Structures are given as structure tokens and as C-alpha cells.
XYZ file of N, CA and C in Angstrom:
789
model
N 21.589 -22.255 -21.530
C 22.835 -21.591 -21.132
C 22.500 -20.269 -20.448
N 23.139 -20.019 -19.316
C 22.869 -18.794 -18.565
C 23.372 -17.584 -19.329
N 22.615 -16.493 -19.225
C 23.020 -15.260 -19.877
C 24.127 -14.581 -19.090
N 25.037 -13.944 -19.802
C 26.095 -13.177 -19.160
C 25.725 -11.716 -19.177
N 26.527 -10.907 -18.472
C 26.269 -9.474 -18.451
C 26.337 -8.885 -19.846
N 27.159 -9.488 -20.717
C 27.287 -8.996 -22.078
C 25.996 -9.178 -22.865
N 25.146 -10.144 -22.416
C 23.886 -10.402 -23.101
C 22.767 -9.494 -22.611
N 23.033 -8.684 -21.599
C 21.984 -7.836 -21.028
C 21.509 -6.812 -22.050
N 20.234 -6.383 -21.956
C 19.726 -5.365 -22.880
C 20.565 -4.098 -22.795
N 20.581 -3.347 -23.883
C 21.405 -2.153 -23.958
C 21.011 -1.131 -22.896
N 19.699 -0.985 -22.624
C 19.266 -0.015 -21.622
C 19.772 -0.412 -20.241
N 19.880 -1.719 -19.997
C 20.363 -2.204 -18.698
C 21.843 -1.863 -18.531
N 22.614 -2.017 -19.601
C 24.030 -1.657 -19.541
C 24.194 -0.157 -19.291
N 23.337 0.645 -19.944
C 23.402 2.090 -19.746
C 23.020 2.454 -18.323
N 21.995 1.799 -17.811
C 21.584 2.049 -16.423
C 22.734 1.759 -15.467
N 23.411 0.624 -15.660
C 24.544 0.265 -14.803
C 25.666 1.296 -14.913
N 25.885 1.800 -16.132
C 26.966 2.777 -16.320
C 26.647 4.083 -15.598
N 25.406 4.545 -15.704
C 25.024 5.780 -15.007
C 25.094 5.575 -13.498
N 24.675 4.399 -13.042
C 24.727 4.106 -11.616
C 26.168 4.092 -11.114
N 27.086 3.588 -11.924
C 28.508 3.604 -11.546
C 28.989 5.044 -11.359
N 28.547 5.938 -12.241
C 28.946 7.344 -12.135
C 28.390 7.979 -10.869
N 27.182 7.572 -10.488
C 26.577 8.101 -9.257
C 27.311 7.561 -8.038
N 27.559 6.255 -8.016
C 28.179 5.633 -6.845
C 29.641 6.031 -6.691
N 30.288 6.411 -7.780
C 31.691 6.829 -7.712
C 31.834 8.274 -7.244
N 30.702 9.007 -7.185
C 30.746 10.389 -6.763
C 30.847 11.375 -7.911
N 30.864 10.858 -9.164
C 30.893 11.771 -10.317
C 29.638 12.636 -10.316
N 28.520 12.025 -9.986
C 27.277 12.768 -9.783
C 26.839 12.544 -8.342
N 26.598 13.624 -7.628
C 26.236 13.544 -6.214
C 24.755 13.864 -6.011
N 24.208 13.503 -4.832
C 22.802 13.819 -4.568
C 22.493 15.289 -4.823
N 21.454 15.518 -5.612
C 21.063 16.884 -5.954
C 21.618 17.368 -7.274
N 22.642 16.677 -7.807
C 23.211 17.071 -9.092
C 22.227 16.778 -10.227
N 22.250 17.635 -11.214
C 21.413 17.444 -12.393
C 22.160 16.580 -13.399
N 21.509 15.515 -13.887
C 22.124 14.660 -14.888
C 22.032 15.321 -16.261
N 22.869 14.887 -17.203
C 22.746 15.398 -18.571
C 21.341 15.137 -19.125
N 20.942 15.911 -20.105
C 19.628 15.724 -20.733
C 19.607 14.406 -21.505
N 18.407 13.980 -21.915
C 18.290 12.756 -22.699
C 19.130 12.859 -23.967
N 19.083 14.014 -24.611
C 19.848 14.201 -25.840
C 21.350 14.096 -25.556
N 21.788 14.701 -24.470
C 23.207 14.655 -24.123
C 23.662 13.234 -23.800
N 22.788 12.463 -23.116
C 23.126 11.069 -22.817
C 23.183 10.243 -24.097
N 22.273 10.526 -25.031
C 22.315 9.836 -26.327
C 23.645 10.076 -27.014
N 24.080 11.333 -27.017
C 25.339 11.688 -27.665
C 26.536 11.079 -26.927
N 26.496 11.131 -25.582
C 27.633 10.666 -24.787
C 27.840 9.166 -24.908
N 26.741 8.399 -24.918
C 26.865 6.938 -24.908
C 26.522 6.303 -26.252
N 26.190 7.157 -27.242
C 25.904 6.687 -28.591
C 24.788 5.636 -28.597
N 23.675 5.992 -27.982
C 22.498 5.123 -27.927
C 21.277 5.939 -28.334
N 20.167 5.235 -28.530
C 18.934 5.894 -28.935
C 18.241 6.536 -27.741
N 17.297 7.439 -28.026
C 16.540 8.071 -26.951
C 15.686 7.043 -26.219
N 15.188 6.046 -26.946
C 14.397 4.988 -26.302
C 15.228 4.259 -25.254
N 16.474 3.964 -25.587
C 17.362 3.281 -24.641
C 17.614 4.149 -23.414
N 17.846 5.445 -23.636
C 18.074 6.365 -22.523
C 16.846 6.426 -21.623
N 15.673 6.536 -22.210
C 14.451 6.644 -21.408
C 14.200 5.382 -20.596
N 14.478 4.220 -21.175
C 14.313 2.970 -20.430
C 15.289 2.910 -19.259
N 16.524 3.318 -19.485
C 17.529 3.300 -18.420
C 17.136 4.246 -17.288
N 16.701 5.448 -17.640
C 16.297 6.417 -16.615
C 15.051 5.947 -15.877
N 14.150 5.296 -16.588
C 12.931 4.776 -15.947
C 13.280 3.779 -14.850
N 14.217 2.882 -15.131
C 14.586 1.873 -14.136
C 15.402 2.484 -12.997
N 16.221 3.473 -13.290
C 16.944 4.162 -12.218
C 15.968 4.883 -11.290
N 14.910 5.423 -11.856
C 13.898 6.101 -11.046
C 13.142 5.096 -10.186
N 12.765 3.948 -10.772
C 12.059 2.914 -10.011
C 12.886 2.431 -8.827
N 14.199 2.368 -8.996
C 15.084 1.890 -7.932
C 15.458 2.991 -6.950
N 14.966 4.218 -7.189
C 15.187 5.300 -6.236
C 16.521 6.013 -6.366
N 17.198 5.841 -7.501
C 18.508 6.479 -7.659
C 18.414 7.894 -8.224
N 17.342 8.185 -8.945
C 17.181 9.511 -9.544
C 15.762 10.016 -9.319
N 15.584 11.317 -9.487
C 14.272 11.951 -9.420
C 14.105 12.823 -10.657
N 12.921 12.797 -11.224
C 12.653 13.587 -12.419
C 11.578 14.623 -12.128
N 11.851 15.867 -12.478
C 10.917 16.966 -12.289
C 10.607 17.579 -13.645
N 9.309 17.569 -13.988
C 8.921 18.084 -15.296
C 9.325 19.548 -15.439
N 9.978 19.835 -16.551
C 10.397 21.204 -16.832
C 11.727 21.579 -16.216
N 12.268 20.714 -15.342
C 13.536 21.035 -14.675
C 14.637 20.045 -15.006
N 14.282 18.773 -15.172
C 15.285 17.792 -15.534
C 15.340 16.596 -14.608
N 16.447 15.868 -14.700
C 16.661 14.647 -13.923
C 17.797 14.879 -12.933
N 17.547 14.517 -11.668
C 18.503 14.799 -10.607
C 18.826 13.526 -9.831
N 20.040 13.476 -9.304
C 20.433 12.347 -8.454
C 19.668 12.447 -7.137
N 19.025 11.346 -6.748
C 18.220 11.333 -5.526
C 19.106 11.336 -4.287
N 18.511 11.712 -3.171
C 19.221 11.648 -1.889
C 19.628 10.213 -1.597
N 20.723 10.050 -0.891
C 21.206 8.712 -0.556
C 20.183 7.972 0.294
N 20.075 6.663 0.055
C 19.168 5.858 0.865
C 19.707 5.766 2.293
N 18.796 5.712 3.239
C 19.164 5.697 4.653
C 19.322 4.256 5.112
N 20.525 3.912 5.511
C 20.795 2.560 5.977
C 20.274 2.383 7.390
N 19.487 1.314 7.580
C 18.873 1.085 8.879
C 19.107 -0.348 9.326
N 19.458 -0.530 10.594
C 19.649 -1.884 11.102
C 18.307 -2.520 11.425
N 18.218 -3.811 11.238
C 17.015 -4.528 11.632
C 17.093 -4.872 13.114
N 15.935 -4.876 13.760
C 15.830 -5.280 15.166
C 16.775 -4.489 16.066
N 16.891 -3.204 15.802
C 17.767 -2.378 16.631
C 17.045 -1.949 17.897
N 17.798 -1.885 19.010
C 17.210 -1.449 20.272
C 17.426 0.036 20.519
N 17.957 0.743 19.541
C 18.143 2.178 19.683
C 16.923 2.888 19.094
N 16.555 4.016 19.676
C 15.373 4.730 19.198
C 15.628 5.320 17.822
N 14.544 5.550 17.095
C 14.643 6.093 15.748
C 15.355 7.440 15.746
N 14.936 8.352 16.624
C 15.527 9.694 16.646
C 17.013 9.638 16.986
N 17.385 8.786 17.961
C 18.792 8.675 18.341
C 19.632 8.104 17.202
N 19.065 7.141 16.480
C 19.815 6.550 15.377
C 20.036 7.572 14.262
N 19.018 8.382 13.982
C 19.174 9.409 12.958
C 20.244 10.426 13.360
N 20.315 10.735 14.657
C 21.349 11.661 15.127
C 22.738 11.089 14.886
N 22.888 9.782 15.092
C 24.189 9.141 14.858
C 24.592 9.259 13.389
N 23.589 9.286 12.498
C 23.866 9.416 11.076
C 24.045 10.865 10.657
N 23.871 11.783 11.617
C 23.987 13.199 11.297
C 22.759 13.745 10.612
N 21.615 13.080 10.808
C 20.364 13.491 10.191
C 19.379 13.959 11.256
N 18.388 14.673 10.832
C 17.358 15.168 11.746
C 16.127 14.277 11.661
N 15.904 13.486 12.700
C 14.742 12.596 12.744
C 13.599 13.232 13.513
N 12.392 12.938 13.072
C 11.206 13.485 13.734
C 10.104 12.441 13.742
N 9.364 12.362 14.834
C 8.256 11.426 14.967
C 6.964 12.199 15.187
N 5.931 11.831 14.452
C 4.619 12.449 14.615
C 3.607 11.359 14.938
N 2.935 11.479 16.084
C 1.923 10.504 16.484
C 0.596 10.871 15.814
N 0.069 9.932 15.030
C -1.197 10.160 14.332
C -2.383 9.619 15.113
N -2.153 8.571 15.898
C -3.250 7.982 16.679
C -2.680 7.225 17.865
N -3.340 7.348 19.005
C -2.986 6.575 20.195
C -4.285 6.245 20.903
N -4.659 4.973 20.884
C -5.961 4.572 21.413
C -5.878 3.160 21.976
N -6.898 2.765 22.714
C -7.028 1.400 23.214
C -8.121 0.714 22.401
N -7.792 -0.455 21.823
C -8.719 -1.175 20.957
C -8.773 -2.642 21.387
N -9.863 -3.362 21.048
C -9.927 -4.790 21.375
C -9.086 -5.605 20.403
N -8.476 -6.656 20.903
C -7.631 -7.510 20.072
C -8.478 -8.314 19.091
N -8.080 -8.304 17.824
C -8.708 -9.178 16.846
C -8.192 -10.597 17.066
N -8.794 -11.567 16.388
C -8.374 -12.957 16.558
C -6.910 -13.129 16.172
N -6.484 -12.494 15.079
C -5.102 -12.638 14.623
C -4.126 -11.975 15.581
N -4.449 -10.750 16.028
C -3.564 -10.062 16.961
C -3.513 -10.789 18.304
N -4.635 -11.354 18.727
C -4.655 -12.103 19.992
C -3.710 -13.297 19.929
N -3.738 -14.003 18.799
C -2.860 -15.165 18.638
C -1.396 -14.743 18.604
N -1.129 -13.636 17.931
C 0.242 -13.167 17.763
C 0.834 -12.642 19.068
N -0.008 -11.966 19.881
C 0.474 -11.307 21.095
C 0.172 -12.100 22.369
N -0.339 -13.319 22.212
C -0.604 -14.217 23.343
C -1.581 -13.583 24.341
N -2.665 -13.032 23.832
C -3.720 -12.495 24.679
C -5.040 -13.098 24.220
N -6.091 -12.876 24.988
C -7.412 -13.360 24.599
C -8.041 -12.407 23.591
N -8.870 -12.953 22.725
C -9.571 -12.109 21.764
C -10.416 -11.079 22.507
N -10.398 -9.850 22.035
C -11.066 -8.661 22.604
C -10.316 -8.077 23.802
N -9.203 -8.707 24.244
C -8.402 -8.081 25.299
C -7.920 -6.702 24.830
N -7.726 -5.765 25.759
C -7.322 -4.410 25.343
C -5.882 -4.350 24.835
N -5.713 -3.636 23.736
C -4.398 -3.374 23.157
C -4.255 -1.871 22.935
N -3.048 -1.369 23.138
C -2.752 -0.015 22.687
C -2.513 -0.072 21.174
N -3.105 0.862 20.461
C -2.848 1.004 19.033
C -2.157 2.336 18.820
N -0.947 2.279 18.275
C -0.136 3.474 18.098
C 0.245 3.617 16.621
N -0.166 4.714 16.000
C 0.177 4.982 14.603
C 1.106 6.188 14.575
N 2.250 6.013 13.918
C 3.250 7.091 13.878
C 3.803 7.268 12.474
N 4.194 8.501 12.173
C 4.960 8.808 10.979
C 6.369 9.164 11.414
N 7.338 8.668 10.677
C 8.743 8.994 10.938
C 9.280 9.819 9.765
N 9.941 10.914 10.100
C 10.491 11.805 9.082
C 12.003 11.920 9.248
N 12.692 12.116 8.136
C 14.117 12.403 8.149
C 14.335 13.675 7.345
N 14.877 14.681 8.018
C 15.052 15.991 7.374
C 13.752 16.447 6.724
N 12.644 16.236 7.450
C 11.291 16.663 7.071
C 10.701 15.876 5.905
N 11.372 14.822 5.480
C 10.858 13.972 4.407
C 10.303 12.681 5.011
N 9.082 12.263 4.647
C 8.526 11.027 5.206
C 9.395 9.820 4.877
N 9.688 9.010 5.883
C 10.492 7.807 5.679
C 9.667 6.549 5.884
N 8.850 6.523 6.964
C 8.054 5.316 7.193
C 6.787 5.630 7.972
N 5.796 4.790 7.722
C 4.497 4.838 8.387
C 4.380 3.560 9.201
N 4.068 3.677 10.483
C 4.058 2.476 11.312
C 2.824 2.383 12.188
N 2.355 1.144 12.362
C 1.257 0.823 13.285
C 1.797 -0.188 14.287
N 1.660 0.120 15.568
C 2.166 -0.751 16.626
C 1.041 -1.128 17.577
N 1.006 -2.396 17.969
C 0.025 -2.884 18.942
C 0.770 -3.412 20.166
N 0.335 -2.976 21.348
C 0.967 -3.360 22.609
C -0.120 -3.871 23.561
N 0.001 -5.074 24.089
C -0.986 -5.543 25.056
C -1.031 -4.634 26.287
N -2.231 -4.364 26.751
C -2.387 -3.527 27.943
C -1.619 -4.109 29.119
N -1.628 -5.438 29.241
C -0.965 -6.081 30.381
C 0.550 -5.882 30.347
N 1.103 -5.615 29.181
C 2.543 -5.377 29.052
C 2.925 -4.018 29.609
N 2.050 -3.019 29.381
C 2.369 -1.652 29.797
C 1.126 -0.946 30.325
N 0.587 -1.413 31.457
C -0.628 -0.781 31.990
C -0.393 0.687 32.333
N -1.316 1.521 31.878
C -1.202 2.942 32.180
C -0.209 3.683 31.306
N 0.144 3.129 30.152
C 1.080 3.787 29.240
C 0.534 5.161 28.856
N 1.348 6.190 29.052
C 0.892 7.565 28.830
C 1.333 8.081 27.464
N 0.595 9.054 26.959
C 0.894 9.640 25.654
C 2.311 10.206 25.620
N 2.719 10.830 26.721
C 4.052 11.437 26.762
C 5.155 10.388 26.614
N 4.878 9.152 27.022
C 5.898 8.111 27.006
C 6.108 7.488 25.630
N 5.188 7.709 24.715
C 5.317 7.084 23.395
C 6.032 8.004 22.408
N 6.471 9.161 22.875
C 7.155 10.093 21.990
C 8.574 9.626 21.664
N 9.158 8.869 22.578
C 10.530 8.404 22.375
C 10.586 6.920 22.065
N 11.548 6.228 22.665
C 11.753 4.810 22.416
C 10.816 3.967 23.287
N 9.998 3.116 22.644
C 9.148 2.204 23.402
C 9.992 1.191 24.161
N 11.110 0.784 23.575
C 11.973 -0.181 24.256
C 12.490 0.379 25.578
N 12.836 1.665 25.594
C 13.292 2.284 26.840
C 12.184 2.281 27.885
N 10.947 2.511 27.449
C 9.805 2.499 28.366
C 9.568 1.086 28.889
N 9.624 0.090 27.994
C 9.439 -1.300 28.419
C 10.450 -1.674 29.501
N 11.698 -1.269 29.298
C 12.750 -1.637 30.245
C 12.691 -0.798 31.511
N 12.590 0.531 31.325
C 12.699 1.432 32.465
C 11.491 1.447 33.372
N 10.308 1.637 32.814
C 9.103 1.772 33.634
C 8.493 0.427 34.019
N 8.539 -0.533 33.075
C 7.817 -1.782 33.312
C 8.723 -2.976 33.596
N 10.039 -2.792 33.531
C 10.963 -3.831 33.953
C 11.068 -5.034 33.042
N 10.698 -4.896 31.773
C 10.807 -6.023 30.848
C 12.239 -6.149 30.343
N 12.746 -7.362 30.302
C 14.059 -7.640 29.744
C 13.874 -8.093 28.300
N 14.314 -7.277 27.369
C 14.123 -7.597 25.966
C 15.011 -8.765 25.547
N 14.449 -9.651 24.737
C 15.196 -10.834 24.318
C 15.472 -10.832 22.819
N 14.434 -10.724 22.003
C 14.635 -10.799 20.558
C 13.486 -10.102 19.838
N 13.747 -9.807 18.560
C 12.728 -9.244 17.687
C 12.796 -10.018 16.382
N 11.675 -10.537 15.943
C 11.599 -11.291 14.696
C 10.963 -10.398 13.633
N 11.631 -10.279 12.471
C 11.154 -9.414 11.392
C 10.790 -10.238 10.167
N 9.696 -9.857 9.539
C 9.309 -10.397 8.245
C 9.330 -9.227 7.264
N 10.056 -9.354 6.162
C 10.222 -8.250 5.217
C 9.731 -8.674 3.844
N 8.941 -7.810 3.214
C 8.511 -8.100 1.856
C 8.335 -6.807 1.073
N 8.663 -6.845 -0.219
C 8.461 -5.662 -1.054
C 6.989 -5.520 -1.420
N 6.507 -4.291 -1.471
C 5.132 -4.022 -1.859
C 5.109 -2.794 -2.763
N 3.947 -2.538 -3.355
C 3.686 -1.310 -4.081
C 2.669 -0.514 -3.273
N 2.896 0.764 -3.115
C 2.041 1.567 -2.243
C 0.636 1.717 -2.807
N -0.345 1.655 -1.908
C -1.728 1.925 -2.298
C -2.028 3.399 -2.044
N -3.296 3.781 -2.168
C -3.661 5.191 -2.004
C -3.276 5.722 -0.628
N -3.546 4.924 0.424
C -3.293 5.377 1.789
C -1.797 5.563 2.047
N -1.006 4.527 1.746
C 0.432 4.620 2.005
C 1.079 5.700 1.147
N 0.600 5.860 -0.083
C 1.160 6.887 -0.959
C 0.941 8.277 -0.387
N -0.237 8.488 0.195
C -0.544 9.797 0.775
C 0.367 10.081 1.967
N 0.535 9.104 2.833
C 1.365 9.307 4.020
C 2.840 9.488 3.661
N 3.319 8.704 2.707
C 4.746 8.720 2.371
C 5.079 9.747 1.294
N 4.051 10.381 0.751
C 4.235 11.415 -0.277
C 4.963 10.872 -1.493
N 4.468 9.736 -1.981
C 4.989 9.131 -3.205
C 3.805 8.813 -4.112
N 4.091 8.470 -5.354
C 3.037 8.127 -6.300
C 2.419 6.778 -5.945
N 1.147 6.609 -6.265
C 0.498 5.314 -6.072
C 1.235 4.268 -6.909
N 1.530 3.126 -6.292
C 2.269 2.082 -6.988
C 3.771 2.201 -6.861
N 4.243 3.155 -6.051
C 5.695 3.297 -5.844
C 6.214 2.113 -5.024
N 7.450 1.682 -5.260
C 8.000 0.566 -4.485
C 8.212 0.944 -3.023
N 7.920 0.003 -2.146
C 8.093 0.214 -0.707
C 8.455 -1.120 -0.071
N 8.852 -1.052 1.189
C 9.154 -2.264 1.950
C 8.240 -2.332 3.160
N 7.604 -3.475 3.325
C 6.791 -3.711 4.511
C 7.595 -4.578 5.478
N 7.783 -4.070 6.696
C 8.497 -4.819 7.732
C 7.529 -5.062 8.881
N 7.209 -6.309 9.114
C 6.338 -6.678 10.234
C 7.187 -7.390 11.279
N 7.001 -7.036 12.531
C 7.880 -7.554 13.573
C 7.119 -7.851 14.855
N 7.682 -8.751 15.640
C 7.188 -9.057 16.982
C 8.400 -9.051 17.916
N 8.298 -8.293 19.009
C 9.371 -8.203 19.995
C 8.997 -9.021 21.225
N 9.969 -9.777 21.750
C 9.724 -10.669 22.889
C 10.634 -10.317 24.063
N 10.158 -10.654 25.280
C 11.023 -10.531 26.452
C 11.706 -11.865 26.705
N 12.515 -11.929 27.744
C 13.304 -13.136 28.007
C 12.444 -14.334 28.403
N 11.191 -14.077 28.801
C 10.284 -15.172 29.147
C 9.500 -15.658 27.926
N 9.766 -15.050 26.773
C 9.071 -15.452 25.557
C 7.731 -14.772 25.370
N 7.426 -13.746 26.176
C 6.154 -13.044 26.048
C 6.266 -11.940 24.997
N 5.343 -11.891 24.038
C 5.365 -10.811 23.051
C 5.057 -9.467 23.713
N 5.893 -8.479 23.465
C 5.688 -7.147 24.031
C 4.991 -6.207 23.064
N 5.236 -6.378 21.793
C 4.595 -5.512 20.804
C 4.703 -6.119 19.418
N 3.753 -5.732 18.577
C 3.789 -6.101 17.158
C 3.701 -4.826 16.343
N 4.579 -4.696 15.349
C 4.581 -3.501 14.504
C 4.518 -3.878 13.038
N 3.867 -3.014 12.282
C 3.893 -3.104 10.828
C 4.337 -1.746 10.309
N 5.459 -1.729 9.597
C 6.040 -0.479 9.128
C 6.178 -0.504 7.616
N 5.808 0.608 6.982
C 5.923 0.751 5.538
C 7.004 1.784 5.257
N 8.108 1.350 4.651
C 9.245 2.210 4.361
C 9.221 2.638 2.896
N 9.531 3.894 2.651
C 9.713 4.350 1.275
C 10.856 3.584 0.634
N 10.588 2.971 -0.513
C 11.615 2.186 -1.172
C 12.744 3.018 -1.736
N 12.448 4.294 -2.051
C 13.479 5.132 -2.644
C 14.391 5.774 -1.610
N 14.086 5.596 -0.317
C 14.904 6.214 0.721
C 15.478 5.215 1.717
N 15.170 3.937 1.546
C 15.522 2.969 2.592
C 16.346 1.802 2.065
N 17.273 1.360 2.907
C 17.962 0.093 2.706
C 18.299 -0.449 4.087
N 18.402 -1.758 4.186
C 18.598 -2.389 5.488
C 19.932 -3.118 5.554
N 20.472 -3.170 6.760
C 21.705 -3.918 6.991
C 21.440 -4.920 8.112
N 21.914 -6.134 7.911
C 21.747 -7.198 8.896
C 23.096 -7.864 9.113
N 23.605 -7.766 10.338
C 24.881 -8.398 10.676
C 24.608 -9.710 11.385
N 25.230 -10.793 10.908
C 25.029 -12.108 11.496
C 26.331 -12.612 12.115
N 26.237 -13.080 13.334
C 27.394 -13.653 14.016
C 27.410 -15.149 13.722
N 28.260 -15.568 12.811
C 28.288 -16.967 12.400
C 28.966 -17.870 13.422
N 29.596 -17.264 14.448
C 30.214 -18.059 15.508
C 29.247 -18.350 16.649
N 28.138 -17.640 16.661
C 27.193 -17.799 17.761
C 26.330 -19.034 17.556
N 26.070 -19.784 18.636
C 25.190 -20.950 18.515
C 23.815 -20.578 17.977
N 23.383 -19.331 18.240
C 22.062 -18.917 17.790
C 21.994 -18.760 16.281
N 23.177 -18.774 15.617
C 23.195 -18.627 14.167
C 22.848 -19.937 13.467
N 22.766 -21.014 14.226
C 22.464 -22.303 13.620
C 21.035 -22.313 13.074
N 20.846 -23.037 11.977
C 19.522 -23.150 11.377
C 18.629 -23.989 12.281
N 17.482 -23.454 12.605
C 16.566 -24.166 13.507
C 15.224 -24.458 12.851
N 15.117 -24.261 11.553
C 13.855 -24.505 10.867
C 13.159 -23.211 10.517
N 12.189 -23.290 9.635
C 11.465 -22.108 9.196
C 10.584 -21.561 10.305
N 10.634 -20.241 10.486
C 9.741 -19.612 11.449
C 8.334 -19.556 10.872
N 7.311 -19.798 11.665
C 5.945 -19.709 11.147
C 5.608 -18.270 10.784
N 4.833 -18.115 9.736
C 4.399 -16.796 9.299
C 3.018 -16.538 9.880
N 2.893 -15.579 10.819
C 1.595 -15.322 11.459
C 0.524 -14.843 10.490
N 0.933 -14.343 9.321
C -0.037 -13.811 8.371
C -0.393 -14.804 7.275
N 0.226 -16.006 7.326
C -0.053 -17.036 6.329
C -1.239 -17.874 6.785
N -2.283 -17.924 5.959
C -3.457 -18.729 6.323
C -3.104 -20.201 6.259
N -3.565 -20.923 7.265
C -3.319 -22.354 7.288
C -4.238 -23.043 6.277
N -3.783 -24.129 5.640
C -4.632 -24.821 4.682
C -5.845 -25.429 5.371
N -6.885 -25.633 4.607
C -8.118 -26.217 5.142
C -7.810 -27.554 5.784
N -8.337 -27.751 6.995
C -8.139 -29.001 7.700
C -6.973 -28.970 8.648
N -6.127 -27.915 8.550
C -4.975 -27.830 9.455
C -5.446 -27.431 10.838
N -4.771 -27.957 11.850
C -5.141 -27.617 13.225
C -4.393 -26.395 13.676
């Protein structure tokens, strides 16, 4: 028999109740929550139950705890559209936020076997490798690595990668963008990602890997982006009236190894 909400552990019910207070606006971002003792008194539960509830709220990015200061409601997660053709900085402006991009690396590298297959180039063909950090109100939001075939954007200059790559593809190189395919999976940050995103090792994050195509079906770029789990959420709007919404079968996963003997 399936469990009902009434069967949920007591700490889970408390977590949901505190989350309701946050989402209703009773507690706003930056507000200090009652102490553990006060929550015990308010909800008539044990300290163990309170600590478990707060632990899960912290894991989900709803609260932040500072030793010696208390527990505070975290900043609201930033809603981001998938496969958007608007630049990161412009989108943040629409949200009334201050977006900033920092280029960590811009170089030309030879294509590995996997990247060559993904980007429809020959192995060792030149690719631009672009590593960027994205910040919102000076807080790290995502770390991204992008690969662009040289033939897609010959002579791409450092000054041109400061803004929207899609604008450069269209404006300077005349590519007509067609679609972007995204693969999304939850991960836990390792030492490298934790350092860049300024979170603890093992913090929840989202990995979004994507390939953008032009109208001729040529891959223009491949990106791998690591989003802070405590600051990010995604929205995907589907047009169910469009013929393209029809199920056409599972998309192949470029990162999935084929079984032995497969061609």
C-alpha cells in the first residue's frame, strides 16, 4: 500500500511546514529563522526532529546556516529557461539582477575523439575552448566550458566572446540557429567545482550539457555547465500543439558508452 503524506516522518512534515512559511512570504530571503529551541517550542517536536528538518531545507537550498549567527532564509533561486537564445547578461537584466561574465580561458585545442564525433569534425581538428564563470549580484551561479569548431567561427576574437555567442554566430558568421539539445543531470560538486562555485564539496548541483545546431544540422557548439543547486531552477515551456512536440524516440546520449560489439 502506498504511503500517504500522513505517513511521512515527523521531520519531513516540519520541513514542509517551514517551507510553506517561506513560500508564503512569512519569512523572506535574508530573514533569520527562529532558533532550534524556539522551533521545538513552536511545533512541539524534539531538537532531533528540528535538526533533521533544517538539514534537508539546507540541502535543498532554502536556508543558509552561519555558525554563531543562526539560520537564515536563502536568496530565491534564479529561474532560467532552457535553450534560450538570449544572452546571460541580458536575461539577468530582465530579472532585475546584475549579471557578470568572467572569461577564465580562451584557447584553440585539438578535438578529442568524443568531441569530434559530437561536433562533426575530424579528430585533432582545431576547436575553440572557452571557460567562463557566470555571476549574479557577485555570487557565482555557474561554471561553463564551451567548445566551438574553428570552421564554425574562423578568426573568433577574444572581444567577441564577452557577450552572446549566438549573436556572434548569427551576426558575424551568418549561421541560422535551429535547435539546442540539453541533457540535464543532478551531481554533487567535486573539489574543482566547489572552488569555482564557492560551495562545500559534495554540495548539490546541476550539470547541463548541450549541443546547438544550425538549420543545416551542423553542430555550432557544445557546452557543459555546472549550476549551483541552491541558486538555480529551470523552466521548460512545451507547445503541445506543435508537430515538433510529437514523440520521435529517445535521443542518443553522446556520453553513454556503447556496449561491447556495438557498431
